Amino acid sequence: MSEQVKRRIENGNKIPRRRVTSYDVAELAGVSQSAVSRVFQTGASASKDMRDRVFSAANKLGYRPNAIARGLITQRSNMVAVIISRQTNLYYPEVLVQITQRFSEHGIRVLLFALEHERDVNSTLDQVLQYRVDGVVTAVTLSHEQLKTLEHAEIPVIFYNRTHPEWLINSVRCDQEEGERWLVGQLVGAGHKRFAIISGPEDSQVSTDRTRGALQRLGELDIEDILIVTGDYSYASGRAAFAEIIHNMEPHPEAVIAANDMMAIGCIDEARETFQLRVPDEISVVGFDGVGPARFAAYDLSTVRQPVGRMSEAAVSMLIERIENPDLSPEKRVFSGERIRGGSARFTDSKI
Amino acid sequence: MSEQVKRRIENGNKIPRRRVTSYDVAELAGVSQSAVSRVFQTGASASKDMRDRVFSAANKLGYRPNAIARGLITQRSNMVAVIISRQTNLYYPEVLVQITQRFSEHGIRVLLFALEHERDVNSTLDQVLQYRVDGVVTAVTLSHEQLKTLEHAEIPVIFYNRTHPEWLINSVRCDQEEGERWLVGQLVGAGHKRFAIISGPEDSQVSTDRTRGALQRLGELDIEDILIVTGDYSYASGRAAFAEIIHNMEPHPEAVIAANDMMAIGCIDEARETFQLRVPDEISVVGFDGVGPARFAAYDLSTVRQPVGRMSEAAVSMLIERIENPDLSPEKRVFSGERIRGGSARFTDSKI
DNA sequence: CTCCGCGTTGCATGAGGATGCAATATTGCC
DNA sequence: GGCAATATTGCATCCTCATGCAACGCGGAG
C-alpha cells in the first residue's frame, strides 16, 4: 500500500480530502512521479507512449499540476503584481484589463493590489514580497527606499505613468508635459489670455506632471495670474472646482485646463448648467486621457489621448524581458499622446 | 558550515542569489527554523525574548515569509480568483477595485483573470485550478460542467450578477428584471406606446435578464411590436443601434430601453445629433447600471443603479464564509437597484 | 525536596513538483 | 550485427515553511 493511500485512510473523512497529486497520477499510470512532472512540462523529454499513459491517468483523476508547488521549486511564481490606487483615475481600469490579458498570453498571472490612497504603499509592498511575484507594474509612486527593497529582492519593476529623472528605473509613460504644452499652445494661439487650472490630487504624480507642463508653457508665453484649484479626478470635483474658479477669479477665465477628462466634463457641465456659459464660445475647456466619455457628443473634448494599447504592451514586454534577463539595463519609454482637436475649446487653425 | 551556505558558495554567482529563508534567520538568531516559523505566525507559542531575537535577525536580513511555501503546506493560498470578461460592461472596474480592497482587508489577495469573451472560460478555469485559489468570484457565466469541476476541487464560487434558477450555487446580483419592470412601468404609465430595446451581447446573462424583464412587463401591459437590436455595451454600439432602430421602425419609437447606461448615452447622442430629436420630449431613453456617466448633466439618465458597495461587500463576505466553512449551504442574494428618475425619460408622477 | 503542569523550543517530517545524474532503452551507421 | 550516440526513465534530493511530538525549564503544591 502506498504512503499516499495509507495516509488518506488514516485521515478518514475529518480532514478535507487530499487533492490529486503527481504521485497519484504516477501510481495509476504505473510510472514514476518524475515522469509525470516531465510530461506536464514543455520541452522535457518524454516518449509518446509515456505521454499517453500519463495524460490518460491524469484525466481520469482530474489532475492539474500545482502551480504553487511548482513555483516553490522553480523560483518562478509566474505571477506579477499590479499595483493601482483608487485615486489614480477612472481611466486605469481599461489599462488594467489590457495588461492582464497581455500577461496572460505569456502564461503570467496578475495579482492585483488596489490601494485606497497612494500612501498605503508599505504594507502592500510587504504582501507583494511575500508572494514572491516575478515582477511588478506599479501605477503608484514608490519612494526610493521602497524601490531599494524591491531591488534587493531582485524583483524588476515597471513604473506606469510615473518616473524619476535620476533613478535607474524602468518606466512607461505618456508624455504628460508635451501634451499639456500642446494644449496650452493651441489655446494661447487662439487668443485665450486668462487661464485656470484644475489639478488632480496632490500625491498624484500624473497630475503634477501635467500641471507643470501647462504652467511652464503658459510662462513661456507670458501668461500670468493663473488660478489653480485642486480636484480629485472625479466628475463632482470638476464641477466644484469650476464653481470655485468662477467665485475666485474676476474677470472670469477664458480657458480651463483640467488634469483629466472626467474633471473637464464636470467643468463643462457646471459652466453650462450653473453659469449658463456656452462652451467653447464663452469658455474653452480641455482635459487629458482621451478616455471613453471624452468622445461623448455632448462634450467632444479637446484633449490628449493616452495610447493605452501601446503603453500596456510596452509595460508587459519590458517586464517580461527583465524577468527573463535581470541584467537588462533600465529603460524609460515615453509615448506621445494623440492630439485631439475636439469641440470643447477654441484652438488655432494650425494642423500641428 | 550550514548546508545553505555551502550551496550558496558552490553556486557561485551564476545562479540568482538565493533568497533569504527562515533557515537563514534561524541561523543568525541562533534558534531553530521552527522557532522562526512560529514567531511569524499569529497565535503560536513564543517567548518575548525569542520574538525579539528573531525579529531583529529577520530585519537585518530583510526576511519575509514565503507565502507560496506557506500556502503549499497549509493548503490555503490566501488567494482568490476574480474572473471578469471584457464584454462585461465598463462598470465592472469599479466593482473589481472594491472587491480587491475588501478581500485585502481580510488578508486575501486577488488573482485577476480577464477574458476577451465569455466563451474563453475553459483555459482560464484550468489556470484557476492550477493556482489552488481558495475561492472564486466570477462575473462570467460558467457551464454546469465547469461548475462541477470547481466543486470537485472543493473551491467555493460566488456568481456575480449571474445565477441559475435550479443549480445550487452562491450568487450575488442586482435584480435586473425588477429594475427593468419598474422602468417599463414608468414609461408606459407616462403614455409611451412604441418601444425599442437595445440589448447587450448575446452571451451576456446580464443583458438576457434585463431584456427578459423588460419584455415581460411590456407584454403584461399589452405593448407589442417591439424592435430589439443588439449592441455590445459600448457607446459606439449605442449610437449605431439607435440609427438602426430609426431606419427599421416606422413610425419611430417613443421610448428606447438600453441594456446599460453606456449604450443609453450613445443612443441619446445619436438621437440628438443625427436625428435632431429632443430627449425626453420626442423620445425617452432609459439605461441601467447607474455608473458614473449616468449622472453627467448632459444626459441625466433615468436608470437603475446597482448598489455596487453592498454587492461587492456581500460577494466578499459570502466567499470568505465558505472558504472557512465549506459546508455552508448555498445562498442567493438579490439586491434591488436604486431607482433613478433622471431627465432622459418621461416618467409617471408616482412616487413609486 | 520531589512531582506536576504549563509554556517553550527543537527535531523530524511533509506539502507537491522539478531536476541532475545514472541507468536503461532506442536509433543510426558502417 | 556491433558500437557509439541519443532519447527515456527512475532515483534521490531540494524548494520553504508548518506542525505533531518529545524534551526541557521553571514555578508552585504537597
PDB file of C-alpha atoms in Angstrom, chain B residues 65-205:
ATOM      1  CA  PRO B  65       7.960  34.609   4.994  1.00  0.00           C
ATOM      2  CA  ASN B  66       7.356  32.969   1.657  1.00  0.00           C
ATOM      3  CA  ALA B  67       3.626  32.939   1.095  1.00  0.00           C
ATOM      4  CA  ILE B  68       3.989  30.361  -1.641  1.00  0.00           C
ATOM      5  CA  ALA B  69       5.674  27.815   0.605  1.00  0.00           C
ATOM      6  CA  ARG B  70       3.256  28.614   3.364  1.00  0.00           C
ATOM      7  CA  GLY B  71       0.369  28.019   1.012  1.00  0.00           C
ATOM      8  CA  LEU B  72       1.795  24.696  -0.007  1.00  0.00           C
ATOM      9  CA  ILE B  73       1.829  23.373   3.481  1.00  0.00           C
ATOM     10  CA  THR B  74      -1.275  24.963   4.931  1.00  0.00           C
ATOM     11  CA  GLN B  75      -3.351  24.141   1.858  1.00  0.00           C
ATOM     12  CA  ARG B  76      -4.512  27.730   1.848  1.00  0.00           C
ATOM     13  CA  SER B  77      -3.095  30.049  -0.750  1.00  0.00           C
ATOM     14  CA  ASN B  78      -4.933  33.071   0.618  1.00  0.00           C
ATOM     15  CA  MET B  79      -5.651  33.977  -2.947  1.00  0.00           C
ATOM     16  CA  VAL B  80      -9.000  34.108  -4.670  1.00  0.00           C
ATOM     17  CA  ALA B  81      -9.592  34.274  -8.383  1.00  0.00           C
ATOM     18  CA  VAL B  82     -11.733  37.038  -9.793  1.00  0.00           C
ATOM     19  CA  ILE B  83     -12.889  36.379 -13.316  1.00  0.00           C
ATOM     20  CA  ILE B  84     -14.205  39.162 -15.475  1.00  0.00           C
ATOM     21  CA  SER B  85     -14.686  39.461 -19.161  1.00  0.00           C
ATOM     22  CA  ARG B  86     -14.062  42.387 -21.356  1.00  0.00           C
ATOM     23  CA  GLN B  87     -17.586  42.283 -22.625  1.00  0.00           C
ATOM     24  CA  THR B  88     -18.956  42.664 -19.183  1.00  0.00           C
ATOM     25  CA  ASN B  89     -19.525  46.296 -19.127  1.00  0.00           C
ATOM     26  CA  LEU B  90     -17.380  49.275 -18.357  1.00  0.00           C
ATOM     27  CA  TYR B  91     -18.898  49.377 -14.961  1.00  0.00           C
ATOM     28  CA  TYR B  92     -17.064  46.348 -13.613  1.00  0.00           C
ATOM     29  CA  PRO B  93     -13.754  48.020 -12.980  1.00  0.00           C
ATOM     30  CA  GLU B  94     -15.314  49.835 -10.083  1.00  0.00           C
ATOM     31  CA  VAL B  95     -16.588  46.546  -8.740  1.00  0.00           C
ATOM     32  CA  LEU B  96     -13.193  44.996  -9.213  1.00  0.00           C
ATOM     33  CA  VAL B  97     -11.394  47.626  -7.200  1.00  0.00           C
ATOM     34  CA  GLN B  98     -13.904  47.416  -4.385  1.00  0.00           C
ATOM     35  CA  ILE B  99     -13.760  43.651  -4.213  1.00  0.00           C
ATOM     36  CA  THR B 100      -9.988  43.699  -4.213  1.00  0.00           C
ATOM     37  CA  GLN B 101      -9.827  46.177  -1.383  1.00  0.00           C
ATOM     38  CA  ARG B 102     -12.301  44.291   0.725  1.00  0.00           C
ATOM     39  CA  PHE B 103     -10.521  40.985   0.293  1.00  0.00           C
ATOM     40  CA  SER B 104      -7.311  42.691   1.122  1.00  0.00           C
ATOM     41  CA  GLU B 105      -8.712  43.752   4.480  1.00  0.00           C
ATOM     42  CA  HIS B 106      -9.130  40.071   5.236  1.00  0.00           C
ATOM     43  CA  GLY B 107      -5.618  39.156   4.228  1.00  0.00           C
ATOM     44  CA  ILE B 108      -6.697  37.707   0.913  1.00  0.00           C
ATOM     45  CA  ARG B 109      -5.160  38.577  -2.411  1.00  0.00           C
ATOM     46  CA  VAL B 110      -6.897  38.708  -5.760  1.00  0.00           C
ATOM     47  CA  LEU B 111      -5.640  36.846  -8.776  1.00  0.00           C
ATOM     48  CA  LEU B 112      -7.228  38.538 -11.748  1.00  0.00           C
ATOM     49  CA  PHE B 113      -8.436  36.800 -14.878  1.00  0.00           C
ATOM     50  CA  ALA B 114      -9.753  38.943 -17.705  1.00  0.00           C
ATOM     51  CA  LEU B 115     -11.304  37.115 -20.625  1.00  0.00           C
ATOM     52  CA  GLU B 116     -11.685  38.568 -24.046  1.00  0.00           C
ATOM     53  CA  HIS B 117     -15.097  36.956 -24.404  1.00  0.00           C
ATOM     54  CA  GLU B 118     -17.264  34.999 -22.072  1.00  0.00           C
ATOM     55  CA  ARG B 119     -16.504  31.900 -24.098  1.00  0.00           C
ATOM     56  CA  ASP B 120     -12.805  31.571 -23.309  1.00  0.00           C
ATOM     57  CA  VAL B 121     -13.583  30.201 -19.898  1.00  0.00           C
ATOM     58  CA  ASN B 122     -12.143  26.717 -20.023  1.00  0.00           C
ATOM     59  CA  SER B 123      -8.489  27.543 -20.289  1.00  0.00           C
ATOM     60  CA  THR B 124      -8.888  30.210 -17.653  1.00  0.00           C
ATOM     61  CA  LEU B 125     -10.521  27.788 -15.296  1.00  0.00           C
ATOM     62  CA  ASP B 126      -7.605  25.480 -15.773  1.00  0.00           C
ATOM     63  CA  GLN B 127      -5.284  28.217 -14.583  1.00  0.00           C
ATOM     64  CA  VAL B 128      -7.543  28.992 -11.675  1.00  0.00           C
ATOM     65  CA  LEU B 129      -7.312  25.400 -10.561  1.00  0.00           C
ATOM     66  CA  GLN B 130      -3.576  25.218 -11.010  1.00  0.00           C
ATOM     67  CA  TYR B 131      -3.072  28.117  -8.668  1.00  0.00           C
ATOM     68  CA  ARG B 132      -5.062  26.429  -5.927  1.00  0.00           C
ATOM     69  CA  VAL B 133      -7.004  29.548  -5.129  1.00  0.00           C
ATOM     70  CA  ASP B 134      -9.181  29.355  -2.055  1.00  0.00           C
ATOM     71  CA  GLY B 135     -12.244  30.635  -3.857  1.00  0.00           C
ATOM     72  CA  VAL B 136     -13.617  32.242  -6.983  1.00  0.00           C
ATOM     73  CA  VAL B 137     -15.751  35.243  -7.771  1.00  0.00           C
ATOM     74  CA  THR B 138     -16.941  35.130 -11.336  1.00  0.00           C
ATOM     75  CA  ALA B 139     -18.642  37.800 -13.364  1.00  0.00           C
ATOM     76  CA  VAL B 140     -18.680  35.328 -16.200  1.00  0.00           C
ATOM     77  CA  THR B 141     -21.201  32.580 -16.738  1.00  0.00           C
ATOM     78  CA  LEU B 142     -19.996  29.032 -16.146  1.00  0.00           C
ATOM     79  CA  SER B 143     -21.395  25.887 -17.648  1.00  0.00           C
ATOM     80  CA  HIS B 144     -22.666  23.133 -15.449  1.00  0.00           C
ATOM     81  CA  GLU B 145     -19.631  21.065 -16.254  1.00  0.00           C
ATOM     82  CA  GLN B 146     -17.273  23.883 -15.358  1.00  0.00           C
ATOM     83  CA  LEU B 147     -19.096  24.357 -12.116  1.00  0.00           C
ATOM     84  CA  LYS B 148     -18.751  20.665 -11.350  1.00  0.00           C
ATOM     85  CA  THR B 149     -15.028  20.886 -11.882  1.00  0.00           C
ATOM     86  CA  LEU B 150     -14.727  23.604  -9.295  1.00  0.00           C
ATOM     87  CA  GLU B 151     -16.993  21.765  -6.943  1.00  0.00           C
ATOM     88  CA  HIS B 152     -14.911  18.638  -7.288  1.00  0.00           C
ATOM     89  CA  ALA B 153     -11.835  20.642  -6.393  1.00  0.00           C
ATOM     90  CA  GLU B 154     -13.734  21.936  -3.379  1.00  0.00           C
ATOM     91  CA  ILE B 155     -13.359  25.551  -4.386  1.00  0.00           C
ATOM     92  CA  PRO B 156     -16.310  27.738  -3.392  1.00  0.00           C
ATOM     93  CA  VAL B 157     -17.653  30.026  -6.084  1.00  0.00           C
ATOM     94  CA  ILE B 158     -19.677  33.197  -5.967  1.00  0.00           C
ATOM     95  CA  PHE B 159     -21.500  34.268  -9.087  1.00  0.00           C
ATOM     96  CA  TYR B 160     -21.620  37.993  -9.541  1.00  0.00           C
ATOM     97  CA  ASN B 161     -24.712  39.196 -11.371  1.00  0.00           C
ATOM     98  CA  ARG B 162     -25.226  35.733 -12.700  1.00  0.00           C
ATOM     99  CA  THR B 163     -27.307  32.957 -11.364  1.00  0.00           C
ATOM    100  CA  HIS B 164     -29.225  29.887 -12.307  1.00  0.00           C
ATOM    101  CA  PRO B 165     -32.693  29.068 -11.065  1.00  0.00           C
ATOM    102  CA  GLU B 166     -32.010  25.392 -10.381  1.00  0.00           C
ATOM    103  CA  TRP B 167     -28.370  24.955  -9.566  1.00  0.00           C
ATOM    104  CA  LEU B 168     -27.186  25.004  -6.005  1.00  0.00           C
ATOM    105  CA  ILE B 169     -24.874  27.953  -6.258  1.00  0.00           C
ATOM    106  CA  ASN B 170     -23.941  31.083  -4.405  1.00  0.00           C
ATOM    107  CA  SER B 171     -24.764  34.269  -6.148  1.00  0.00           C
ATOM    108  CA  VAL B 172     -24.913  37.976  -5.591  1.00  0.00           C
ATOM    109  CA  ARG B 173     -26.808  40.004  -8.078  1.00  0.00           C
ATOM    110  CA  CYS B 174     -28.791  43.074  -8.743  1.00  0.00           C
ATOM    111  CA  ASP B 175     -32.389  42.362  -9.566  1.00  0.00           C
ATOM    112  CA  GLN B 176     -32.175  43.156 -13.235  1.00  0.00           C
ATOM    113  CA  GLU B 177     -35.710  42.087 -14.003  1.00  0.00           C
ATOM    114  CA  GLU B 178     -37.289  44.063 -11.219  1.00  0.00           C
ATOM    115  CA  GLY B 179     -35.371  47.123 -12.323  1.00  0.00           C
ATOM    116  CA  GLU B 180     -36.436  46.790 -15.924  1.00  0.00           C
ATOM    117  CA  ARG B 181     -40.010  46.164 -14.898  1.00  0.00           C
ATOM    118  CA  TRP B 182     -40.010  49.409 -12.972  1.00  0.00           C
ATOM    119  CA  LEU B 183     -38.534  51.326 -15.895  1.00  0.00           C
ATOM    120  CA  VAL B 184     -41.111  49.885 -18.264  1.00  0.00           C
ATOM    121  CA  GLY B 185     -43.928  50.575 -15.846  1.00  0.00           C
ATOM    122  CA  GLN B 186     -42.876  54.170 -15.562  1.00  0.00           C
ATOM    123  CA  LEU B 187     -42.588  54.634 -19.298  1.00  0.00           C
ATOM    124  CA  VAL B 188     -45.899  53.018 -20.085  1.00  0.00           C
ATOM    125  CA  GLY B 189     -47.550  54.864 -17.240  1.00  0.00           C
ATOM    126  CA  ALA B 190     -46.391  58.117 -18.805  1.00  0.00           C
ATOM    127  CA  GLY B 191     -48.056  57.188 -22.047  1.00  0.00           C
ATOM    128  CA  HIS B 192     -45.311  55.650 -24.179  1.00  0.00           C
ATOM    129  CA  LYS B 193     -46.677  53.037 -26.551  1.00  0.00           C
ATOM    130  CA  ARG B 194     -43.981  52.233 -29.099  1.00  0.00           C
ATOM    131  CA  PHE B 195     -40.803  50.674 -27.766  1.00  0.00           C
ATOM    132  CA  ALA B 196     -37.390  49.610 -28.955  1.00  0.00           C
ATOM    133  CA  ILE B 197     -34.818  47.698 -26.948  1.00  0.00           C
ATOM    134  CA  ILE B 198     -31.064  47.755 -27.300  1.00  0.00           C
ATOM    135  CA  SER B 199     -29.775  44.543 -25.816  1.00  0.00           C
ATOM    136  CA  GLY B 200     -26.229  43.640 -24.867  1.00  0.00           C
ATOM    137  CA  PRO B 201     -24.074  40.872 -26.329  1.00  0.00           C
ATOM    138  CA  GLU B 202     -25.924  37.612 -26.700  1.00  0.00           C
ATOM    139  CA  ASP B 203     -23.631  35.689 -24.410  1.00  0.00           C
ATOM    140  CA  SER B 204     -24.138  38.132 -21.571  1.00  0.00           C
ATOM    141  CA  GLN B 205     -26.520  36.864 -18.964  1.00  0.00           C
TER     142      GLN B 205
END
